[in-house]
């Protein structure tokens, strides 16, 4: 086919990419990132225990600016403080009111997709570089040394431009491009700037606890923490890849989300490599996605590929340590995957009401017989499979608007199977895999 015929043909049959998502991804602005990060840096500290009475410095000024900034983007964005009174405990050295800043972009359905970062910062003597050089990974839950006056605000300089100004800027910028895109999403998008991450994921834990108690259907959390620097402290530079940490087991929903980000981020942003990591996070380090994981939600953590530990948790975490082109690429991957997921139907349910995977060897006894529950607005389903030893899907097959299919002579014991829901425009959900539930041990009594 010639190029001219190709373009005529392309108008009749849509390709894998949705031009509206291409446009949304292209509207992410490096310039906006520069402006947001400089603003965040100018608060000098955003420590969750810093002063709240200054209009220009500290956590109080920062959260109000983030609130006003997102509010200004679109009347469609519902911006609020998610506030909590936290008594002194652990690394919270005094009673304090903390506020996540959240912007909700309502979709047609209640299912929610979160894009998040944490806007609070911390700087300690020696920073993360000193912690790492100490040998064994630091215990992230160890209490800090007691301050001279535990009731005083913690107002030392902590610019936190990369940790986690980068994830915060990414969240704020995506609130802008999604709310101004003119797109109607099926899922409700939540742009969440968490607080008190540095005291033990406190803002994320409190929000996730409330969401779990209220049975809010959070389908996925894209958490971004330290995503703006492409230059490792050891001199190795990598501005062309991003790590995505996802807890196990191997076919957990969080792993399915990581594979989804690799598949769709990679299609819309082919110049950027998504590197899924089959573990909850880096050694001895934590992030807000884990607060959601621990309450049963699907959540992954984006992390830059090469960290500079000497800048983290240190006064040196300044704007000079940021690569705007790199941050923008990471934002494009987030945007492409989140937009696809938010436009797609919800993932199909592949377990029975009793929690059993709906897979069998019928009818011959040697076939792969897959069944699932229909997803609203799906017009087709894509079956995925891979050898039972291996992390990545190897094959896929589009089937019609059905709730089951048979792959003859495919031994179900030798492959992992999954199914995704696809809408009329080709938007695909993430894959629901058929997994054997773990079997409880049965106690056998011996004859005495
Ligand atoms: Zn962080």
Tab-separated table of C-alpha atoms and ligand atoms in Angstrom:
chain	number	residue	atom	x	y	z
A	1	UNK	CA	0.000	0.000	0.000
A	2	UNK	CA	1.368	3.458	-0.888
A	3	UNK	CA	1.564	6.239	1.660
A	4	UNK	CA	-1.286	8.210	0.081
A	5	UNK	CA	-3.563	5.175	0.000
A	6	UNK	CA	-2.535	4.510	3.592
A	7	UNK	CA	-3.762	7.845	4.829
A	8	UNK	CA	-7.075	7.512	2.990
A	9	UNK	CA	-7.473	4.044	4.416
A	10	UNK	CA	-6.612	5.274	7.904
A	11	UNK	CA	-9.656	7.542	7.900
A	12	UNK	CA	-12.017	4.636	7.251
A	13	UNK	CA	-10.517	2.148	9.687
A	14	UNK	CA	-9.280	3.623	12.955
A	15	UNK	CA	-5.862	2.403	14.056
A	16	UNK	CA	-4.788	1.469	17.551
A	17	UNK	CA	-4.376	5.110	18.571
A	18	UNK	CA	-7.282	7.412	19.379
A	19	UNK	CA	-6.510	10.823	17.821
A	20	UNK	CA	-8.219	12.506	20.785
A	21	UNK	CA	-5.757	10.846	23.179
A	22	UNK	CA	-2.869	11.767	20.849
A	23	UNK	CA	-4.031	15.385	21.135
A	24	UNK	CA	-4.402	15.219	24.908
A	25	UNK	CA	-0.905	13.751	25.291
A	26	UNK	CA	0.532	16.417	22.962
A	27	UNK	CA	-0.977	19.212	25.051
A	28	UNK	CA	1.276	18.421	28.036
A	29	UNK	CA	3.581	21.395	28.408
A	30	UNK	CA	7.221	21.464	29.513
A	31	UNK	CA	6.809	25.191	30.058
A	32	UNK	CA	3.947	24.597	32.492
A	33	UNK	CA	6.119	22.103	34.377
A	34	UNK	CA	8.842	24.710	34.703
A	35	UNK	CA	6.407	27.285	36.090
A	36	UNK	CA	4.755	24.858	38.547
A	37	UNK	CA	8.065	23.528	39.884
A	38	UNK	CA	9.508	27.022	40.409
A	39	UNK	CA	6.356	27.980	42.276
A	40	UNK	CA	6.560	24.893	44.488
A	41	UNK	CA	10.256	25.563	45.162
A	42	UNK	CA	9.450	29.122	46.236
A	43	UNK	CA	7.464	27.905	49.246
A	44	UNK	CA	10.946	26.968	50.614
A	45	UNK	CA	9.454	24.131	52.636
A	46	UNK	CA	6.314	22.070	52.267
A	47	UNK	CA	6.979	19.928	55.315
A	48	UNK	CA	3.633	18.687	56.672
A	49	UNK	CA	4.702	19.960	60.103
A	50	UNK	CA	5.783	23.409	58.837
A	51	UNK	CA	4.045	26.717	59.537
A	52	UNK	CA	0.602	27.391	58.089
A	53	UNK	CA	0.301	31.094	58.874
A	54	UNK	CA	2.507	32.559	56.131
A	55	UNK	CA	0.912	33.448	52.770
A	56	UNK	CA	4.195	32.715	50.956
A	57	UNK	CA	6.142	30.056	52.834
A	58	UNK	CA	5.350	26.602	54.205
A	59	UNK	CA	2.674	23.933	53.821
A	60	UNK	CA	-0.305	26.274	54.383
A	61	UNK	CA	0.645	28.558	51.497
A	62	UNK	CA	1.539	25.594	49.275
A	63	UNK	CA	-1.745	23.721	49.672
A	64	UNK	CA	-3.789	26.861	49.055
A	65	UNK	CA	-1.834	27.585	45.865
A	66	UNK	CA	-2.327	24.011	44.581
A	67	UNK	CA	-6.046	24.272	45.369
A	68	UNK	CA	-6.425	27.615	43.540
A	69	UNK	CA	-4.288	26.510	40.598
A	70	UNK	CA	-6.368	23.389	39.874
A	71	UNK	CA	-9.615	25.254	40.523
A	72	UNK	CA	-8.678	27.741	37.802
A	73	UNK	CA	-8.301	25.090	35.088
A	74	UNK	CA	-11.928	24.208	34.441
A	75	UNK	CA	-15.368	24.508	36.058
A	76	UNK	CA	-15.609	20.726	35.517
A	77	UNK	CA	-12.935	20.098	38.170
A	78	UNK	CA	-14.314	19.667	41.703
A	79	UNK	CA	-11.406	20.799	43.869
A	80	UNK	CA	-11.402	20.224	47.626
A	81	UNK	CA	-9.222	19.744	50.664
A	82	UNK	CA	-9.388	16.215	52.038
A	83	UNK	CA	-8.638	17.264	55.631
A	84	UNK	CA	-7.786	15.131	58.638
A	85	UNK	CA	-6.886	15.938	62.239
A	86	UNK	CA	-3.959	13.735	63.197
A	87	UNK	CA	-2.862	13.426	66.819
A	88	UNK	CA	0.824	13.044	67.651
A	89	UNK	CA	1.994	9.552	66.625
A	90	UNK	CA	5.053	7.995	65.004
A	91	UNK	CA	6.787	10.623	62.884
A	92	UNK	CA	3.920	13.106	63.465
A	93	UNK	CA	5.629	14.944	66.316
A	94	UNK	CA	2.646	17.048	67.370
A	95	UNK	CA	-1.120	17.238	66.788
A	96	UNK	CA	-1.656	18.622	63.304
A	97	UNK	CA	-4.322	19.143	60.663
A	98	UNK	CA	-3.223	17.732	57.323
A	99	UNK	CA	-4.877	18.304	53.939
A	100	UNK	CA	-4.646	16.282	50.757
A	101	UNK	CA	-5.607	18.464	47.799
A	102	UNK	CA	-7.883	16.626	45.385
A	103	UNK	CA	-9.519	17.538	42.083
A	104	UNK	CA	-12.277	15.289	40.788
A	105	UNK	CA	-13.212	15.190	37.094
A	106	UNK	CA	-16.541	13.334	37.116
A	107	UNK	CA	-17.033	10.634	34.503
A	108	UNK	CA	-20.123	8.744	33.368
A	109	UNK	CA	-19.544	6.107	36.030
A	110	UNK	CA	-18.433	6.123	39.661
A	111	UNK	CA	-15.345	3.955	39.090
A	112	UNK	CA	-12.287	6.018	39.843
A	113	UNK	CA	-8.802	6.344	38.409
A	114	UNK	CA	-6.284	8.309	40.479
A	115	UNK	CA	-3.248	10.229	39.271
A	116	UNK	CA	-1.215	11.188	42.312
A	117	UNK	CA	1.938	12.584	43.858
A	118	UNK	CA	2.782	13.992	47.294
A	119	UNK	CA	3.306	17.716	47.699
A	120	UNK	CA	4.901	17.582	51.152
A	121	UNK	CA	8.692	17.609	51.565
A	122	UNK	CA	11.351	16.855	54.142
A	123	UNK	CA	15.046	17.700	54.556
A	124	UNK	CA	17.254	16.053	57.136
A	125	UNK	CA	20.962	16.437	57.839
A	126	UNK	CA	22.775	14.392	55.203
A	127	UNK	CA	19.567	13.590	53.284
A	128	UNK	CA	18.949	10.252	51.589
A	129	UNK	CA	22.589	10.041	50.485
A	130	UNK	CA	23.706	9.641	54.108
A	131	UNK	CA	20.944	7.096	54.765
A	132	UNK	CA	22.051	4.987	51.776
A	133	UNK	CA	25.747	5.194	52.585
A	134	UNK	CA	24.999	3.774	56.021
A	135	UNK	CA	25.038	0.228	54.620
A	136	UNK	CA	21.863	-1.703	55.371
A	137	UNK	CA	18.644	-0.139	54.043
A	138	UNK	CA	17.219	2.359	56.468
A	139	UNK	CA	14.146	1.214	58.403
A	140	UNK	CA	11.499	3.512	56.864
A	141	UNK	CA	9.368	3.274	60.007
A	142	UNK	CA	12.136	4.178	62.434
A	143	UNK	CA	11.233	7.251	64.510
A	144	UNK	CA	13.308	10.369	63.821
A	145	UNK	CA	15.623	11.818	66.425
A	146	UNK	CA	13.580	13.891	68.865
A	147	UNK	CA	13.546	17.617	67.958
A	148	UNK	CA	14.567	20.167	70.561
A	149	UNK	CA	10.983	21.448	70.793
A	150	UNK	CA	8.551	18.868	69.412
A	151	UNK	CA	5.646	21.319	69.372
A	152	UNK	CA	7.443	23.900	67.196
A	153	UNK	CA	6.774	23.990	63.430
A	154	UNK	CA	9.410	22.210	61.326
A	155	UNK	CA	10.424	25.140	59.138
A	156	UNK	CA	13.913	24.259	57.886
A	157	UNK	CA	14.420	24.649	54.136
A	158	UNK	CA	13.088	21.614	52.231
A	159	UNK	CA	12.454	22.609	48.598
A	160	UNK	CA	11.571	19.058	47.456
A	161	UNK	CA	11.463	19.969	43.785
A	162	UNK	CA	11.967	16.382	42.658
A	163	UNK	CA	10.665	14.630	45.843
A	164	UNK	CA	7.947	15.091	45.163
A	165	UNK	CA	7.446	18.381	43.404
A	166	UNK	CA	7.860	16.347	40.201
A	167	UNK	CA	4.935	14.001	40.940
A	168	UNK	CA	2.863	16.933	42.205
A	169	UNK	CA	3.539	18.962	39.041
A	170	UNK	CA	2.681	15.923	36.932
A	171	UNK	CA	-0.625	15.531	38.792
A	172	UNK	CA	-1.484	19.244	38.506
A	173	UNK	CA	-0.600	19.373	34.789
A	174	UNK	CA	-2.681	16.281	34.044
A	175	UNK	CA	-5.605	17.876	35.918
A	176	UNK	CA	-5.271	20.733	33.423
A	177	UNK	CA	-5.009	18.697	30.219
A	178	UNK	CA	-7.720	16.187	31.154
A	179	UNK	CA	-10.203	18.828	32.324
A	180	UNK	CA	-9.555	20.996	29.251
A	181	UNK	CA	-9.573	18.102	26.747
A	182	UNK	CA	-13.309	18.248	26.058
A	183	UNK	CA	-13.373	14.450	26.388
A	184	UNK	CA	-16.165	12.674	28.254
A	185	UNK	CA	-14.577	9.860	30.234
A	186	UNK	CA	-16.363	6.758	31.439
A	187	UNK	CA	-14.310	6.643	34.635
A	188	UNK	CA	-14.125	9.452	37.159
A	189	UNK	CA	-10.596	10.844	37.303
A	190	UNK	CA	-9.117	12.026	40.584
A	191	UNK	CA	-5.998	14.215	40.611
A	192	UNK	CA	-4.665	13.772	44.120
A	193	UNK	CA	-1.849	15.678	45.786
A	194	UNK	CA	-1.165	13.697	48.947
A	195	UNK	CA	0.339	15.146	52.102
A	196	UNK	CA	2.406	13.735	54.982
A	197	UNK	CA	3.932	11.018	52.788
A	198	UNK	CA	7.241	11.712	54.489
A	199	UNK	CA	5.746	10.929	57.904
A	200	UNK	CA	4.657	7.442	56.790
A	201	UNK	CA	2.155	7.807	53.917
A	202	UNK	CA	-0.272	9.429	56.369
A	203	UNK	CA	-2.374	11.441	53.896
A	204	UNK	CA	-2.679	8.494	51.499
A	205	UNK	CA	-3.475	6.038	54.298
A	206	UNK	CA	-6.253	8.240	55.704
A	207	UNK	CA	-7.778	8.792	52.268
A	208	UNK	CA	-7.540	5.107	51.341
A	209	UNK	CA	-9.076	4.086	54.690
A	210	UNK	CA	-12.056	6.351	54.106
A	211	UNK	CA	-12.444	5.148	50.522
A	212	UNK	CA	-12.361	1.515	51.649
A	213	UNK	CA	-14.920	2.167	54.395
A	214	UNK	CA	-17.216	4.017	51.972
A	215	UNK	CA	-16.698	1.276	49.330
A	216	UNK	CA	-15.586	3.845	46.736
A	217	UNK	CA	-14.684	1.889	43.591
A	218	UNK	CA	-11.050	2.915	43.052
A	219	UNK	CA	-10.030	0.943	39.973
A	220	UNK	CA	-6.431	2.150	39.663
A	221	UNK	CA	-3.930	4.496	41.290
A	222	UNK	CA	-1.052	5.921	39.196
A	223	UNK	CA	1.275	7.248	41.890
A	224	UNK	CA	4.240	9.381	40.826
A	225	UNK	CA	7.022	10.015	43.318
A	226	UNK	CA	10.471	11.231	42.185
A	227	UNK	CA	9.938	11.296	38.417
A	228	UNK	CA	11.783	14.433	37.260
A	229	UNK	CA	15.528	13.684	37.290
A	230	UNK	CA	17.344	11.735	34.574
A	231	UNK	CA	20.856	11.875	36.036
A	232	UNK	CA	21.924	9.277	38.582
A	233	UNK	CA	24.150	10.354	41.445
A	234	UNK	CA	26.717	7.908	40.009
A	235	UNK	CA	26.817	9.824	36.712
A	236	UNK	CA	24.675	7.404	34.701
A	237	UNK	CA	22.062	9.253	32.645
A	238	UNK	CA	18.769	7.732	31.443
A	239	UNK	CA	16.114	10.086	30.183
A	240	UNK	CA	14.352	7.491	28.052
A	241	UNK	CA	12.752	5.097	30.534
A	242	UNK	CA	10.593	5.022	33.655
A	243	UNK	CA	10.180	2.326	36.318
A	244	UNK	CA	6.713	1.198	37.386
A	245	UNK	CA	6.637	-0.749	40.659
A	246	UNK	CA	3.777	-3.213	41.121
A	247	UNK	CA	3.218	-5.568	44.027
A	248	UNK	CA	2.590	-9.267	43.479
A	249	UNK	CA	1.571	-11.965	43.215
A	250	UNK	CA	2.369	-12.308	39.521
A	251	UNK	CA	-1.181	-11.824	38.220
A	252	UNK	CA	-2.325	-9.311	40.816
A	253	UNK	CA	-4.433	-6.403	39.525
A	254	UNK	CA	-1.483	-4.078	40.222
A	255	UNK	CA	0.731	-6.171	37.913
A	256	UNK	CA	-2.066	-6.075	35.305
A	257	UNK	CA	-2.061	-2.288	35.616
A	258	UNK	CA	1.730	-2.150	35.160
A	259	UNK	CA	1.445	-4.302	32.006
A	260	UNK	CA	-1.359	-2.038	30.790
A	261	UNK	CA	0.827	1.056	31.256
A	262	UNK	CA	3.641	-0.660	29.379
A	263	UNK	CA	1.279	-1.606	26.508
A	264	UNK	CA	-0.568	1.717	26.114
A	265	UNK	CA	2.094	4.117	27.333
A	266	UNK	CA	4.411	2.390	24.868
A	267	UNK	CA	2.003	2.860	21.984
A	268	UNK	CA	1.329	6.562	22.498
A	269	UNK	CA	4.873	7.401	23.648
A	270	UNK	CA	7.024	4.865	21.791
A	271	UNK	CA	10.228	6.817	22.471
A	272	UNK	CA	9.885	6.203	26.216
A	273	UNK	CA	10.424	2.743	27.675
A	274	UNK	CA	8.168	1.596	30.517
A	275	UNK	CA	10.034	-0.813	32.808
A	276	UNK	CA	7.599	-2.714	35.047
A	277	UNK	CA	9.167	-3.834	38.316
A	278	UNK	CA	7.734	-6.967	39.918
A	279	UNK	CA	8.039	-5.712	43.506
A	280	UNK	CA	6.167	-3.230	45.700
A	281	UNK	CA	8.901	-0.562	45.671
A	282	UNK	CA	12.657	-0.015	45.981
A	283	UNK	CA	14.582	-1.575	48.885
A	284	UNK	CA	13.872	0.199	52.152
A	285	UNK	CA	11.876	2.916	50.406
A	286	UNK	CA	8.147	3.539	50.380
A	287	UNK	CA	5.485	5.469	48.524
A	288	UNK	CA	1.806	6.313	48.649
A	289	UNK	CA	0.747	3.548	46.239
A	290	UNK	CA	1.561	1.057	49.015
A	291	UNK	CA	-1.024	2.697	51.294
A	292	UNK	CA	-3.661	1.813	48.677
A	293	UNK	CA	-2.236	-1.673	48.024
A	294	UNK	CA	-2.396	-2.494	51.722
A	295	UNK	CA	-6.155	-1.859	51.696
A	296	UNK	CA	-6.714	-4.019	48.620
A	297	UNK	CA	-6.683	-1.333	45.926
A	298	UNK	CA	-4.874	-1.610	42.575
A	299	UNK	CA	-1.978	0.848	42.618
A	300	UNK	CA	1.480	1.243	41.084
A	301	UNK	CA	4.417	3.565	41.755
A	302	UNK	CA	6.255	5.457	38.992
A	303	UNK	CA	9.943	6.128	39.805
A	304	UNK	CA	12.628	7.747	37.695
A	305	UNK	CA	15.130	5.237	36.310
A	306	UNK	CA	18.289	6.789	37.793
A	307	UNK	CA	18.028	8.493	41.175
A	308	UNK	CA	20.337	11.065	42.687
A	309	UNK	CA	20.178	10.208	46.394
A	310	UNK	CA	22.340	13.156	47.447
A	311	UNK	CA	19.525	15.548	46.519
A	312	UNK	CA	16.650	13.603	48.117
A	313	UNK	CA	15.377	14.642	51.580
A	314	UNK	CA	17.986	17.384	51.386
A	315	UNK	CA	18.227	21.138	50.814
A	316	UNK	CA	19.834	20.316	47.475
A	317	UNK	CA	16.565	18.990	45.993
A	318	UNK	CA	16.211	22.114	43.827
A	319	UNK	CA	15.025	23.039	40.331
A	320	UNK	CA	18.561	22.513	38.956
A	321	UNK	CA	18.098	18.783	39.512
A	322	UNK	CA	15.125	18.536	37.152
A	323	UNK	CA	14.996	17.587	33.489
A	324	UNK	CA	11.790	19.105	32.126
A	325	UNK	CA	11.857	16.978	28.935
A	326	UNK	CA	12.172	13.819	31.065
A	327	UNK	CA	9.359	14.820	33.428
A	328	UNK	CA	7.165	15.605	30.418
A	329	UNK	CA	7.813	12.155	28.898
A	330	UNK	CA	6.803	10.507	32.182
A	331	UNK	CA	3.672	12.652	32.241
A	332	UNK	CA	2.812	11.603	28.672
A	333	UNK	CA	3.039	7.919	29.620
A	334	UNK	CA	0.732	8.532	32.602
A	335	UNK	CA	-1.692	10.532	30.471
A	336	UNK	CA	-1.859	8.015	27.609
A	337	UNK	CA	-2.468	5.049	29.893
A	338	UNK	CA	-4.909	6.846	32.209
A	339	UNK	CA	-6.915	8.312	29.313
A	340	UNK	CA	-7.173	4.915	27.600
A	341	UNK	CA	-8.243	3.263	30.829
A	342	UNK	CA	-10.747	6.020	31.661
A	343	UNK	CA	-12.358	5.834	28.205
A	344	UNK	CA	-12.424	2.018	28.190
A	345	UNK	CA	-15.098	-0.178	29.740
A	346	UNK	CA	-14.334	-1.595	33.192
A	347	UNK	CA	-12.291	-4.811	33.112
A	348	UNK	CA	-14.384	-7.996	32.730
A	349	UNK	CA	-15.079	-10.128	35.790
A	350	UNK	CA	-13.562	-13.596	35.317
A	351	UNK	CA	-14.487	-15.174	38.647
A	352	UNK	CA	-17.787	-16.668	39.721
A	353	UNK	CA	-19.776	-15.327	42.656
A	354	UNK	CA	-17.999	-17.973	44.725
A	355	UNK	CA	-14.648	-16.519	43.701
A	356	UNK	CA	-13.682	-19.372	41.375
A	357	UNK	CA	-11.964	-18.579	38.028
A	358	UNK	CA	-14.432	-19.233	35.171
A	359	UNK	CA	-12.034	-21.397	33.168
A	360	UNK	CA	-12.426	-25.077	32.259
A	361	UNK	CA	-11.261	-27.792	29.839
A	362	UNK	CA	-14.722	-28.204	28.239
A	363	UNK	CA	-16.028	-29.381	25.887
A	364	UNK	CA	-13.381	-31.931	24.870
A	365	UNK	CA	-11.628	-32.051	28.220
A	366	UNK	CA	-8.467	-30.728	26.535
A	367	UNK	CA	-9.590	-27.222	25.513
A	368	UNK	CA	-9.256	-23.776	27.045
A	369	UNK	CA	-12.820	-22.694	27.797
A	370	UNK	CA	-12.947	-19.111	29.097
A	371	UNK	CA	-16.027	-17.344	30.416
A	372	UNK	CA	-16.490	-13.829	31.799
A	373	UNK	CA	-19.204	-11.369	32.797
A	374	UNK	CA	-20.018	-8.677	30.247
A	375	UNK	CA	-18.592	-5.200	30.885
A	376	UNK	CA	-20.914	-2.223	30.273
A	377	UNK	CA	-20.265	-0.572	26.858
A	378	UNK	CA	-17.909	-3.301	25.664
A	379	UNK	CA	-18.417	-4.343	22.026
A	380	UNK	CA	-15.596	-6.893	21.945
A	381	UNK	CA	-13.102	-8.660	24.179
A	382	UNK	CA	-9.409	-9.317	23.714
A	383	UNK	CA	-8.045	-12.621	24.985
A	384	UNK	CA	-4.423	-12.663	26.126
A	385	UNK	CA	-2.213	-15.622	26.955
A	386	UNK	CA	1.344	-16.525	27.769
A	387	UNK	CA	3.341	-19.536	28.865
A	388	UNK	CA	2.804	-20.160	32.573
A	389	UNK	CA	6.488	-19.256	33.109
A	390	UNK	CA	6.970	-15.593	32.222
A	391	UNK	CA	5.763	-12.114	33.045
A	392	UNK	CA	4.588	-10.666	29.708
A	393	UNK	CA	1.603	-11.542	27.534
A	394	UNK	CA	2.787	-13.316	24.387
A	395	UNK	CA	-0.381	-13.636	22.287
A	396	UNK	CA	-3.713	-11.912	21.928
A	397	UNK	CA	-6.900	-12.505	20.012
A	398	UNK	CA	-9.870	-10.187	19.513
A	399	UNK	CA	-13.241	-11.922	19.881
A	400	UNK	CA	-16.668	-10.334	19.389
A	401	UNK	CA	-19.324	-9.218	21.832
A	402	UNK	CA	-19.499	-12.554	23.617
A	403	UNK	CA	-19.017	-13.720	27.186
A	404	UNK	CA	-16.970	-16.821	26.474
A	405	UNK	CA	-14.689	-18.471	23.991
A	406	UNK	CA	-13.041	-21.852	23.417
A	407	UNK	CA	-9.436	-22.252	22.276
A	408	UNK	CA	-9.287	-25.879	21.138
A	409	UNK	CA	-6.490	-28.104	22.434
A	410	UNK	CA	-4.937	-25.334	24.535
A	411	UNK	CA	-3.974	-26.943	27.846
A	412	UNK	CA	-5.127	-24.487	30.508
A	413	UNK	CA	-2.448	-25.816	32.869
A	414	UNK	CA	0.343	-24.628	30.565
A	415	UNK	CA	-0.727	-20.998	29.986
A	416	UNK	CA	-1.948	-17.982	31.864
A	417	UNK	CA	-5.095	-16.572	30.245
A	418	UNK	CA	-6.703	-13.180	30.637
A	419	UNK	CA	-9.378	-11.050	28.992
A	420	UNK	CA	-9.800	-7.295	28.455
A	421	UNK	CA	-12.975	-5.407	27.491
A	422	UNK	CA	-12.860	-3.252	24.332
A	423	UNK	CA	-15.271	-0.453	23.340
A	424	UNK	CA	-16.380	0.668	19.854
A	425	UNK	CA	-13.444	3.069	19.514
A	426	UNK	CA	-10.903	0.404	20.496
A	427	UNK	CA	-10.232	1.558	24.064
A	428	UNK	CA	-9.150	-1.439	26.077
A	429	UNK	CA	-9.526	-2.139	29.799
A	430	UNK	CA	-6.741	-3.764	31.669
A	431	UNK	CA	-6.590	-7.540	31.622
A	432	UNK	CA	-8.418	-9.709	34.139
A	433	UNK	CA	-6.363	-12.890	34.495
A	434	UNK	CA	-7.640	-16.350	35.390
A	435	UNK	CA	-5.847	-17.238	38.609
A	436	UNK	CA	-6.227	-20.267	40.873
A	437	UNK	CA	-7.156	-19.095	44.360
A	438	UNK	CA	-4.650	-20.251	46.996
A	439	UNK	CA	-5.700	-23.428	48.792
A	440	UNK	CA	-5.774	-23.504	52.561
A	441	UNK	CA	-3.813	-26.250	54.266
A	442	UNK	CA	-5.968	-29.064	55.581
A	443	UNK	CA	-5.029	-30.483	58.953
A	444	UNK	CA	-4.916	-34.298	58.837
A	445	UNK	CA	-5.423	-36.195	62.058
A	446	UNK	CA	-3.316	-39.317	62.633
A	447	UNK	CA	-4.548	-42.401	64.468
A	448	UNK	CA	-3.203	-42.384	68.024
B	1	LIG	ZN1	8.662	11.102	47.937
